[in-house]
mmCIF file of C-alpha atoms and ligand atoms in Angstrom:
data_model
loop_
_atom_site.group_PDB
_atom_site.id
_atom_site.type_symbol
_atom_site.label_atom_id
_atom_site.label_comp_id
_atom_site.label_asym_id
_atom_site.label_seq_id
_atom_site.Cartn_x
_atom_site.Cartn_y
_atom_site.Cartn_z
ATOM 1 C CA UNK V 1 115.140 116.960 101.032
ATOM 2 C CA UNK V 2 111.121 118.624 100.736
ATOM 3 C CA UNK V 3 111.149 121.803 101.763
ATOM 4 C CA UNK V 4 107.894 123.492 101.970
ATOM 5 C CA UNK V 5 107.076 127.108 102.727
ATOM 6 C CA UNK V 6 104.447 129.024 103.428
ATOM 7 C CA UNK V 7 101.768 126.759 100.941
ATOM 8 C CA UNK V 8 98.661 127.270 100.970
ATOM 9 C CA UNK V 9 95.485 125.991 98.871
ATOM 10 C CA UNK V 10 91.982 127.307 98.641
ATOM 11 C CA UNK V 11 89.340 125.255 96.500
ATOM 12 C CA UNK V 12 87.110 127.970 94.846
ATOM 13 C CA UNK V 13 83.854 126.873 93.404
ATOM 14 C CA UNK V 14 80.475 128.216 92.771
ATOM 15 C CA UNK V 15 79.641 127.071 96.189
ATOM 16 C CA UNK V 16 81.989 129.268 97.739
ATOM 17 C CA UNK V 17 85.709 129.249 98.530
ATOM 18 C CA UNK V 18 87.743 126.519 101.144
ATOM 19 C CA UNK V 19 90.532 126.895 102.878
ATOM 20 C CA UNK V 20 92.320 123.464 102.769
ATOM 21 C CA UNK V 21 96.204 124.764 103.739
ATOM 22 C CA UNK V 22 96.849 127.402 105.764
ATOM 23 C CA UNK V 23 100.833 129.098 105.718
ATOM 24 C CA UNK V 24 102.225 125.363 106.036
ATOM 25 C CA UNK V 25 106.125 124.632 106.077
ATOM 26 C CA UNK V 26 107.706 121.716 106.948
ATOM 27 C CA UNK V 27 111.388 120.416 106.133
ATOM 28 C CA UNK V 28 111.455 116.635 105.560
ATOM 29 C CA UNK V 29 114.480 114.788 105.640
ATOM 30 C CA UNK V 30 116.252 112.743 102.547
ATOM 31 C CA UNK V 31 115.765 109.216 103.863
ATOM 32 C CA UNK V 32 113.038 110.189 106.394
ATOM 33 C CA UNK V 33 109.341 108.137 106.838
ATOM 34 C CA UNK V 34 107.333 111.268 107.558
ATOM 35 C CA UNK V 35 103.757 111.130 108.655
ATOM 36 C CA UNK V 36 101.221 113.667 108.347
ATOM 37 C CA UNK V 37 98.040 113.071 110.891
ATOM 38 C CA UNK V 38 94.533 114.584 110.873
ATOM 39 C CA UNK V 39 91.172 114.349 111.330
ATOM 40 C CA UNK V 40 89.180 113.655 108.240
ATOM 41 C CA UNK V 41 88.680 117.220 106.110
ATOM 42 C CA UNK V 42 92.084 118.505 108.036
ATOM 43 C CA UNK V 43 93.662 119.120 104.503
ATOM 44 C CA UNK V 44 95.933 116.141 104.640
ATOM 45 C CA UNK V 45 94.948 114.884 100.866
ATOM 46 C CA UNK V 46 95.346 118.159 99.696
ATOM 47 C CA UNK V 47 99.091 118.756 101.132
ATOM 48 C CA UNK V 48 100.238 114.954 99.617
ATOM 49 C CA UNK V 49 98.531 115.684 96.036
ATOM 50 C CA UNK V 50 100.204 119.414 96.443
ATOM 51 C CA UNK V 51 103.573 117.408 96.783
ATOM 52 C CA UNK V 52 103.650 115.962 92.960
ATOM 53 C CA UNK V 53 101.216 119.204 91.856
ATOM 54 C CA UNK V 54 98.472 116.286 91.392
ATOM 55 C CA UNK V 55 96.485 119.316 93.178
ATOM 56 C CA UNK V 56 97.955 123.385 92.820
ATOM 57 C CA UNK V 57 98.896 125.462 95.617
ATOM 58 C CA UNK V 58 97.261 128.523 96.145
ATOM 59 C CA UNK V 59 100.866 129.855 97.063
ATOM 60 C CA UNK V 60 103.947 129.055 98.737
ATOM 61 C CA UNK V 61 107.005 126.961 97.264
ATOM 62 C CA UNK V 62 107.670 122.889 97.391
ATOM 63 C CA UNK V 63 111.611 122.694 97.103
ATOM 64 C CA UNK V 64 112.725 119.185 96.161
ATOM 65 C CA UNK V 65 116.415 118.788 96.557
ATOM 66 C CA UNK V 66 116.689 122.369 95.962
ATOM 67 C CA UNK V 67 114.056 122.665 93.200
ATOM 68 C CA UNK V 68 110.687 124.604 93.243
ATOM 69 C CA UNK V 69 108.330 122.145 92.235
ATOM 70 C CA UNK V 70 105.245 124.690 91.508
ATOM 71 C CA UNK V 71 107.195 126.362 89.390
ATOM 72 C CA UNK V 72 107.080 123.427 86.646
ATOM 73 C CA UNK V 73 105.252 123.091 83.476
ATOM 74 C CA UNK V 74 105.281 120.885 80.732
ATOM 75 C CA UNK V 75 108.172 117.850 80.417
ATOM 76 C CA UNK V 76 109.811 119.216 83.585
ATOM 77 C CA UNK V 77 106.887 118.914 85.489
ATOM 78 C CA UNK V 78 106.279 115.179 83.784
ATOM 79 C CA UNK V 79 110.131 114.613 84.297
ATOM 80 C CA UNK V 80 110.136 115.532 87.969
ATOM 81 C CA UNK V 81 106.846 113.522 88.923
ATOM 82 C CA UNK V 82 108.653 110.411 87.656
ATOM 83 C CA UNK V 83 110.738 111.129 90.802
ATOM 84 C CA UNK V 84 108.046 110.884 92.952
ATOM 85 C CA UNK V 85 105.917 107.727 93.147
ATOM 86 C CA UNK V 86 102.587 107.579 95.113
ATOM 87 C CA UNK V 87 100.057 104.976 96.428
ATOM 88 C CA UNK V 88 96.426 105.028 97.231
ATOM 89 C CA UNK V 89 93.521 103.852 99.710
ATOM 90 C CA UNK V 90 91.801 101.951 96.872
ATOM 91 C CA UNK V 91 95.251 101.155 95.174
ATOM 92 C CA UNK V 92 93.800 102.970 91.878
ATOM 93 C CA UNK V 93 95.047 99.700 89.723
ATOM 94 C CA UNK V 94 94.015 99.029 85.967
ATOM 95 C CA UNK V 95 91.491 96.059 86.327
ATOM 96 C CA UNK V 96 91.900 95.116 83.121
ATOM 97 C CA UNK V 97 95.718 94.503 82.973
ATOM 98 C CA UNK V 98 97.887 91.333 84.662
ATOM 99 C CA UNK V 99 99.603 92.535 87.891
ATOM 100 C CA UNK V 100 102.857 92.533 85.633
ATOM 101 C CA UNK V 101 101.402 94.717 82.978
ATOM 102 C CA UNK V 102 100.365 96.854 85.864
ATOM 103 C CA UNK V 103 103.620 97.475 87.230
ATOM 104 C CA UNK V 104 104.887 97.814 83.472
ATOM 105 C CA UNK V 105 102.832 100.800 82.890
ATOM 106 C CA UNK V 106 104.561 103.889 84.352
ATOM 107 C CA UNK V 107 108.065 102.144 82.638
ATOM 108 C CA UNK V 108 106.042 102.103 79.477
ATOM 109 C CA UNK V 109 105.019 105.806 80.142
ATOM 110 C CA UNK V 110 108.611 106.796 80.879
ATOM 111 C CA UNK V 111 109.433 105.360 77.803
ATOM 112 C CA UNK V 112 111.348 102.453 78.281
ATOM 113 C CA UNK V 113 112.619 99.930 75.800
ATOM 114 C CA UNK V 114 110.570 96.941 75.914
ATOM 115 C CA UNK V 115 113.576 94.878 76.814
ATOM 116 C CA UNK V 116 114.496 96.691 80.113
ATOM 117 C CA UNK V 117 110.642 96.401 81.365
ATOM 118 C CA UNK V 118 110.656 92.836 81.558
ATOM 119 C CA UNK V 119 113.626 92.193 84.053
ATOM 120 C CA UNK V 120 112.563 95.239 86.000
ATOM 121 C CA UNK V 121 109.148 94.062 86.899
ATOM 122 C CA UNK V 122 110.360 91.006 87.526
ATOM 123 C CA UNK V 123 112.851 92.645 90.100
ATOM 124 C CA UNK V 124 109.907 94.632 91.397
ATOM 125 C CA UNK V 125 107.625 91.342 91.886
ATOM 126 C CA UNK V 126 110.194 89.708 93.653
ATOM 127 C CA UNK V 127 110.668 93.374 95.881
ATOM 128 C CA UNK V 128 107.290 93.130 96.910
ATOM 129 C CA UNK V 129 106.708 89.241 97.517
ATOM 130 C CA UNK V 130 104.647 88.886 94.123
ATOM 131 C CA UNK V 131 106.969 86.837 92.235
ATOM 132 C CA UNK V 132 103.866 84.279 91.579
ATOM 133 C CA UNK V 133 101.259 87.070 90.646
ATOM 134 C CA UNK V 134 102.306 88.269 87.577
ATOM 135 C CA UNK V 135 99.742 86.911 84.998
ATOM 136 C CA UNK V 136 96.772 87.812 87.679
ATOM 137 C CA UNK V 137 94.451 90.331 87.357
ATOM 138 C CA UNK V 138 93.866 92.458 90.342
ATOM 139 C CA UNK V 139 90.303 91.214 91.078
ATOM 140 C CA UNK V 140 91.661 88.058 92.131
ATOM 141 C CA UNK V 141 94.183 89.436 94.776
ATOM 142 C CA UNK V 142 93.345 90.427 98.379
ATOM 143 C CA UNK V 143 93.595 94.451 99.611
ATOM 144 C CA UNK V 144 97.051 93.240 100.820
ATOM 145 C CA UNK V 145 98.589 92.393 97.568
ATOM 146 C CA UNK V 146 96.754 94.962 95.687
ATOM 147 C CA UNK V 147 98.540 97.408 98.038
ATOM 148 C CA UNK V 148 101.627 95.579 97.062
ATOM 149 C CA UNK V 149 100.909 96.234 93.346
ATOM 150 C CA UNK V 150 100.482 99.711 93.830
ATOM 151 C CA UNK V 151 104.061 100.098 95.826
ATOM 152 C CA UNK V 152 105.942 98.143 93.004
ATOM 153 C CA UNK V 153 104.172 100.679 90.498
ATOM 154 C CA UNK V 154 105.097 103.434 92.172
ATOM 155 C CA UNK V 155 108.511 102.327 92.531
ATOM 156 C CA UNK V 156 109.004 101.313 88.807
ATOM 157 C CA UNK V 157 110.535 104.548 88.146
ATOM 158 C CA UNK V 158 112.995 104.633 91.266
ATOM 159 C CA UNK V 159 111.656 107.421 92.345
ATOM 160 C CA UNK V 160 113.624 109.836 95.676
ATOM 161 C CA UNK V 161 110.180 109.984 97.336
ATOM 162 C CA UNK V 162 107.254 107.667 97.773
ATOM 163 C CA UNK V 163 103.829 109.481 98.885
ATOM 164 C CA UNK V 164 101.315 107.035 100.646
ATOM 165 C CA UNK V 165 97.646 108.651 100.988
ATOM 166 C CA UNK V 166 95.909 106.621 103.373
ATOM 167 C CA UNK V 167 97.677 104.177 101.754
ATOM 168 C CA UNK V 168 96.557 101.294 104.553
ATOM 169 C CA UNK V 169 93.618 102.737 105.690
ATOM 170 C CA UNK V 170 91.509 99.602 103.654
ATOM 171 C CA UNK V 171 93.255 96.832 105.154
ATOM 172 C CA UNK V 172 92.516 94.639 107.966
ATOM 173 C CA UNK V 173 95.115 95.569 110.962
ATOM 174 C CA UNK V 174 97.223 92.371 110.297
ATOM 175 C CA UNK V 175 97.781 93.424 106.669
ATOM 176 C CA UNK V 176 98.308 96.831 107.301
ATOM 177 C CA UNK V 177 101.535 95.882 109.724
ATOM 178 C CA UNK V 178 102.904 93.933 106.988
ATOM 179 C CA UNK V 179 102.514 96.725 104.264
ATOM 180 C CA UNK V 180 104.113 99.026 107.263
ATOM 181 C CA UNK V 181 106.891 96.170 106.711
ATOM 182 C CA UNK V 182 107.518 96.450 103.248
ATOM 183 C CA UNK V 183 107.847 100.144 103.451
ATOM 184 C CA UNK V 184 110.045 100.243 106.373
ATOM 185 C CA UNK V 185 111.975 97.718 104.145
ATOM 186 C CA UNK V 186 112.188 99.632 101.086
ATOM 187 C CA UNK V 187 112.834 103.114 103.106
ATOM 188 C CA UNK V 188 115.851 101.071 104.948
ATOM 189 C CA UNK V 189 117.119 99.081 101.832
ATOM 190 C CA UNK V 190 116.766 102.359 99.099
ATOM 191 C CA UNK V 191 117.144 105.092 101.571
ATOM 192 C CA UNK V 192 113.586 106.316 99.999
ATOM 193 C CA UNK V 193 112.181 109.226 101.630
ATOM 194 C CA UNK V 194 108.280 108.150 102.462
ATOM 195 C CA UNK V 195 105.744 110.516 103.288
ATOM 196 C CA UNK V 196 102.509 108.863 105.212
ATOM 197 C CA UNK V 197 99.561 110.817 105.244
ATOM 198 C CA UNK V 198 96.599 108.903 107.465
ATOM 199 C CA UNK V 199 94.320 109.438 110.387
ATOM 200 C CA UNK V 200 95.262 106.439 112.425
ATOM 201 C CA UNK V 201 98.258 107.244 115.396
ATOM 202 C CA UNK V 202 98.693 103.219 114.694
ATOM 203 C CA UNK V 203 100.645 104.032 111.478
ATOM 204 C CA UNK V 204 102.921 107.050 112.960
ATOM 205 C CA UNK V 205 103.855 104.451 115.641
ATOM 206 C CA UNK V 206 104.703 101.514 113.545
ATOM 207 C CA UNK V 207 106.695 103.188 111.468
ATOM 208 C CA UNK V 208 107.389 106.734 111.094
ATOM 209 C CA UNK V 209 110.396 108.697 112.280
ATOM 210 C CA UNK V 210 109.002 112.252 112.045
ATOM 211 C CA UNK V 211 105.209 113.329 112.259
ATOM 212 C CA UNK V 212 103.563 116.265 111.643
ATOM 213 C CA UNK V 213 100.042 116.793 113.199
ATOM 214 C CA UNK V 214 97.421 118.514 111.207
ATOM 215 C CA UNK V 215 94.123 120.427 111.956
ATOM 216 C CA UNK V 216 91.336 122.714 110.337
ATOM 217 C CA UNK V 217 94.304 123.645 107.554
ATOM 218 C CA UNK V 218 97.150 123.968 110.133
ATOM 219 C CA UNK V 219 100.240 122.036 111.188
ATOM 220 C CA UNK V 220 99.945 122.609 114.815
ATOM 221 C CA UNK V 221 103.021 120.690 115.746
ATOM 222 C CA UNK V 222 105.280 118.759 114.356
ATOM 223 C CA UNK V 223 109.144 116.713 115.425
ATOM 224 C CA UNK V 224 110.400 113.450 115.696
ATOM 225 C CA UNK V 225 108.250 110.939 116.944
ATOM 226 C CA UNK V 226 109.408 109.876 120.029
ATOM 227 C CA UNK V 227 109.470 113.892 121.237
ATOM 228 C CA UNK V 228 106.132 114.372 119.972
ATOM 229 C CA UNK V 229 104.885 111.054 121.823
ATOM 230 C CA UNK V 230 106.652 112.216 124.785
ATOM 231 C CA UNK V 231 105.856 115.967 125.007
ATOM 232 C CA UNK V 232 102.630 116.381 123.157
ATOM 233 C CA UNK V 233 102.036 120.101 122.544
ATOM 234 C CA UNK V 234 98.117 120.571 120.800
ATOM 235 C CA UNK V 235 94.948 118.651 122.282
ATOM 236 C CA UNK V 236 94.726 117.136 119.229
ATOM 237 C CA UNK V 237 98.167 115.271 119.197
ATOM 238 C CA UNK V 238 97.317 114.645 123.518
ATOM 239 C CA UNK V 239 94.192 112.479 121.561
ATOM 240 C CA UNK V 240 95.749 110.877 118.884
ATOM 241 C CA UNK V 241 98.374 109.199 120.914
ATOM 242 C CA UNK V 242 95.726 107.930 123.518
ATOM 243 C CA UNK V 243 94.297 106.274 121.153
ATOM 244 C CA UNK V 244 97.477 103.884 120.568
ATOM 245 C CA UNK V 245 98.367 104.781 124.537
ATOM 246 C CA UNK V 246 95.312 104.831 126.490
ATOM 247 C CA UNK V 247 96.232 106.351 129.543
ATOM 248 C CA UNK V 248 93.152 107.997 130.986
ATOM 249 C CA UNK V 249 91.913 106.892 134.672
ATOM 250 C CA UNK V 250 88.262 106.492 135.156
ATOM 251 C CA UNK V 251 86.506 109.974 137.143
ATOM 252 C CA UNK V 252 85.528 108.221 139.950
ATOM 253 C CA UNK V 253 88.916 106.796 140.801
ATOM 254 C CA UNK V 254 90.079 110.196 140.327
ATOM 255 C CA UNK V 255 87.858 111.775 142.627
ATOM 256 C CA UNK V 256 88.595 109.259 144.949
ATOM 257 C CA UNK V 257 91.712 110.165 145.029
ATOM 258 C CA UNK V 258 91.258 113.735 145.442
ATOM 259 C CA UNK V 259 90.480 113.016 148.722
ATOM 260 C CA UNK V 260 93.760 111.573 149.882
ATOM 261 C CA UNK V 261 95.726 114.016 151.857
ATOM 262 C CA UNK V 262 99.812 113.855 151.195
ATOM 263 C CA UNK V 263 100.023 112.425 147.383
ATOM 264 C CA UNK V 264 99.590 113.731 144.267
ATOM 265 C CA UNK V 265 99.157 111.652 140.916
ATOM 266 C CA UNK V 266 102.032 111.282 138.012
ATOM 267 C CA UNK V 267 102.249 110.179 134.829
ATOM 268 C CA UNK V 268 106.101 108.942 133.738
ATOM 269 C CA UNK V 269 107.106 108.391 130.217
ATOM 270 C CA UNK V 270 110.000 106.269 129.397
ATOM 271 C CA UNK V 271 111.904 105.600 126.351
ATOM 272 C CA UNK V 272 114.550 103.114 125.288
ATOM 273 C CA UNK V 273 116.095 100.948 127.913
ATOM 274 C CA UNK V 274 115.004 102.996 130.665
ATOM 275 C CA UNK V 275 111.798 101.509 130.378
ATOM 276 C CA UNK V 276 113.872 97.942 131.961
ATOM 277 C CA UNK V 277 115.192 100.235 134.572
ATOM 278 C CA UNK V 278 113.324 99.685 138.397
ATOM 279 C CA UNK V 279 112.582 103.183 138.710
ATOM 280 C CA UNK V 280 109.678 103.213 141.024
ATOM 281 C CA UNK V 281 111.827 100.685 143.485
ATOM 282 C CA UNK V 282 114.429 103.032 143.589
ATOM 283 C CA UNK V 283 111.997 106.212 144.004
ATOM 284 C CA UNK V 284 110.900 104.606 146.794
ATOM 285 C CA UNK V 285 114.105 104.080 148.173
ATOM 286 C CA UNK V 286 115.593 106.673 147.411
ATOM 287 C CA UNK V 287 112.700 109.361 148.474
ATOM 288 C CA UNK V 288 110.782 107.557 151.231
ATOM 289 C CA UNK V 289 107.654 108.310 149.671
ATOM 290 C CA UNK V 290 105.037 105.456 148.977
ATOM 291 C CA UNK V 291 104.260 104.607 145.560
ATOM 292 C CA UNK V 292 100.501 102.869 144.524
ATOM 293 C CA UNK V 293 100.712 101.822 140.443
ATOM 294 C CA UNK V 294 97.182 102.903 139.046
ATOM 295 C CA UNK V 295 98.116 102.089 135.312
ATOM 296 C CA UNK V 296 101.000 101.299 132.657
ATOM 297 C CA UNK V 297 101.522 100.718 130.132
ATOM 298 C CA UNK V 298 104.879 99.463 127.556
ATOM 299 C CA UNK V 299 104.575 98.832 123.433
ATOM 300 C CA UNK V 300 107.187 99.771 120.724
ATOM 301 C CA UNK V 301 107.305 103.226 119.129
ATOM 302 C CA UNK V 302 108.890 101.916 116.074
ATOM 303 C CA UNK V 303 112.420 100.188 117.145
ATOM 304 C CA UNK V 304 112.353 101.908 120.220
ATOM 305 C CA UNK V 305 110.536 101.135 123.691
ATOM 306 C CA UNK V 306 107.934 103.440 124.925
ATOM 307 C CA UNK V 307 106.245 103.029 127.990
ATOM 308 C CA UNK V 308 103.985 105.391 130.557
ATOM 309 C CA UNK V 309 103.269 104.683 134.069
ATOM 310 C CA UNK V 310 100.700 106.440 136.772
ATOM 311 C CA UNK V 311 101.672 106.352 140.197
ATOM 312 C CA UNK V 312 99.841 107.882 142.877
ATOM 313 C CA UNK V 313 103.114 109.096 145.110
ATOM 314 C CA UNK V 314 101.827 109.227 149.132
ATOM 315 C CA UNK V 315 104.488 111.744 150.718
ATOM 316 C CA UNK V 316 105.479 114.717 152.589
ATOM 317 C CA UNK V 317 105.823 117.958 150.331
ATOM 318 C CA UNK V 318 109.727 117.344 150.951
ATOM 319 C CA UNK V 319 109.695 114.038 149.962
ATOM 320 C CA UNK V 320 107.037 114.028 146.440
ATOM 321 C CA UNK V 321 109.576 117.326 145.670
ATOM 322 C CA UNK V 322 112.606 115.181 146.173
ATOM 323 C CA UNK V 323 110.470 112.284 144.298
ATOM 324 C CA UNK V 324 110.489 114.945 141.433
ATOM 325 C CA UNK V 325 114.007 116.148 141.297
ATOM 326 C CA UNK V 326 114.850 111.921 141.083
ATOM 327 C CA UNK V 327 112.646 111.795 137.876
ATOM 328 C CA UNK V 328 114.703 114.618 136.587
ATOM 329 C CA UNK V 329 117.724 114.244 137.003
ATOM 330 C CA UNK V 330 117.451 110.497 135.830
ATOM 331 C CA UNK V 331 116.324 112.309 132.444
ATOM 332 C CA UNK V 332 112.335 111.214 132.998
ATOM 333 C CA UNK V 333 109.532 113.063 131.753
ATOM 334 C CA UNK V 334 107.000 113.370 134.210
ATOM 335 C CA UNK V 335 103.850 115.288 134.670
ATOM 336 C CA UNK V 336 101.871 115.822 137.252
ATOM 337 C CA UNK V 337 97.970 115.020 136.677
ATOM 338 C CA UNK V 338 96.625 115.937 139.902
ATOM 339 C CA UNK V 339 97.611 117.233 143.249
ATOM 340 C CA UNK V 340 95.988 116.187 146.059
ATOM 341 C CA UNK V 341 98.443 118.368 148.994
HETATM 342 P P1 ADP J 1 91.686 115.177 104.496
HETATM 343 O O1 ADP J 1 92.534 114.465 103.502
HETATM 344 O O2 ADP J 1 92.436 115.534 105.748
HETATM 345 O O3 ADP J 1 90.394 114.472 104.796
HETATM 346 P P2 ADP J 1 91.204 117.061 102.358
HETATM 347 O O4 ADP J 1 92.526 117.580 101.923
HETATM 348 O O5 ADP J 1 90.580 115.999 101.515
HETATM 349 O O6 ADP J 1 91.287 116.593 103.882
HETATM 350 O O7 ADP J 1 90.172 118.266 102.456
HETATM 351 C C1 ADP J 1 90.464 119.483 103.136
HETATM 352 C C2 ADP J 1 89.289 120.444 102.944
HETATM 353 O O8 ADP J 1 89.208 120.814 101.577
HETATM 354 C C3 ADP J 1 87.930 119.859 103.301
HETATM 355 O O9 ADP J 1 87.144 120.874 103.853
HETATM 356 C C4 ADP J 1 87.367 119.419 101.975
HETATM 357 O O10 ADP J 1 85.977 119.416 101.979
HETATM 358 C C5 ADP J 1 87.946 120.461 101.038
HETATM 359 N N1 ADP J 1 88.145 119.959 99.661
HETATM 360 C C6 ADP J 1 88.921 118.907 99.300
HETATM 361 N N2 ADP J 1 88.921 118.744 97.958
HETATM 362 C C7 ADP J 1 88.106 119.721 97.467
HETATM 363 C C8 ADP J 1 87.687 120.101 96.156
HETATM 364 N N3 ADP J 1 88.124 119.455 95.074
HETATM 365 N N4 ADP J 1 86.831 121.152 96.043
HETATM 366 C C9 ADP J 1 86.410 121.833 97.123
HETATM 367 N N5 ADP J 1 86.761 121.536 98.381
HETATM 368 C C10 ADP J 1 87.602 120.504 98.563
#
């Protein structure tokens, strides 16, 4: 388990000093795919590199499993980062070595015997669907299997925890979900804990199971995904989950209807197999009021099914508050967006 308290980091230069983390602490799970979302300059960078001291906190304490990773020096500090792999944007690969001698390096590093490094990056080829690449160099592989390089590096090792920074942000969107794959794989099949930092909701979606949301230095929320996709807390969380569920109505349908006396307009989110349920037929049914569908909308929020719906409900007060206490008590979060009684 990572177990971070109170870190911060401040970049001091003869320009000035920046505040990149503010007071942050966050528990991450053994075995979890965390993601950490922000706008660009949000400090995300900073908090991964703080995470295997590639960058020092300003203060505060990283605990892995228990131990206080900014306390380190020296060959416990070079011990413990073997425990921790990480990947980059631009995959950070040595152009001049094959894809095998790539892989081989951080065994070679670690001091392994020659004789263990072959069948080990053989093992790792195969992991990552590279069995054929060994003798290339990375200029003739695509993004994708550079990307798949740079996992079975960072893997070599067996590390506990795999940090990806931006780590799919230079693929094309087809590539991307099958990188997404062969992480979900690896978490699932090695019990790996992953932590995602990125800027694109499309990521936390596909793949994580926890997410932290980050802004000007600041985690201003952070849970499992599907509470954090259901009950969005900060603007900035409300925006980054429009952008993978767009769920705004135009203004002028809006104002239009504003004018309609006896309904009010509500957004439903369902998760899981409620999303197959026929709520609105029952809610009709149920609590005579009329329901007109102005937008929904159903995708997958990693395994799980997440849909929305807006309804504008047409109804006596008595019957839109019975309407409500149906949603409710069938476990439904529901909002109302505007109120046109
Ligand atoms: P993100 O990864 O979310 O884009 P960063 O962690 O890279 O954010 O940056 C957070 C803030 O720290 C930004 O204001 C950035 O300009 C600043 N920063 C990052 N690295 C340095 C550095 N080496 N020196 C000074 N300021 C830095």
């Amino acid at each position: 388990m990572i177990k971070i308290e109170h870190l911060s980091k401040t970049y001091t230069s003869h320009k000035g000093n920046v505040v990149a983390l503010e007071d942050i602490s966050l528990e991450i799970a053994q075995g979890a795919i965390y993601g950490i979302i922000g706008l660009s300059g949000a400090g995300k960078s900073t908090l991964v590199r703080c995470l295997n001291r590639l960058e020092e906190p300003t203060g505060g304490q990283i605990l892995i499993d228990g131990q206080d990773i900014t306390k380190l020096s020296g060959k416990a500090l070079r011990e413990t980062r073997q425990t921790i792999g990480m990947i980059f944007q631009h995959f950070h690969l040595l152009q001049s070595r094959t894809v095998g001698e790539n892989i081989a390096f951080p065994l070679e590093i670690a001091g392994y015997k020659k004789n263990k490094i072959k069948p080990r990056v053989e093992e790792l080829l195969q992991l990552v669907g590279l069995a054929d690449k060994a003798d290339a160099y990375p200029s003739q592989l695509s993004g994708g299997q550079k990307q798949r390089v740079g996992i079975a590096r960072a893997l070599a090792t067996r590390p506990k925890v795999l940090l990806c920074d931006e780590a799919t942000s230079a693929l094309d969107p087809q590539t991307t979900v099958s990188i997404l794959n062969l992480l979900r794989d690896i978490n699932q099949q090695f019990g790996l804990t992953i932590v995602i930092i990125t800027h694109e909701m499309k990521v936390i979606k596909e793949i994580c199971s926890d997410v932290a949301v980050i802004d000007a230095s600041k985690i201003v929320e952070n849970g499992p995904v599907e509470q954090v996709f259901i009950q969005p807390q900060s603007a900035i969380a409300k925006e980054f989950i429009s952008s993978v569920f767009p769920n705004e109505l135009p203004g002028d349908l809006l104002r239009e209807l504003a004018t309609h006396a006896d309904s009010e307009i509500i957004r439903i989110h369902f998760l899981g197999s409620r999303a197959s349920d026929p709520i609105i037929a029952d809610l009709m049914k149920d609590c005579q009021v009329r329901a007109n569908i102005l937008y929904g909308s159903i995708d997958h929020l990693r395994s799980t099914l997440f849909g929305t719906l807006t309804l504008e409900l047409q109804g006596s007060k008595e019957q839109l508050a019975k309407a409500h206490t149906y949603l409710d008590e069938r476990g439904l979060k529901m909002e109302v967006i505007q109120n046109g009684i």
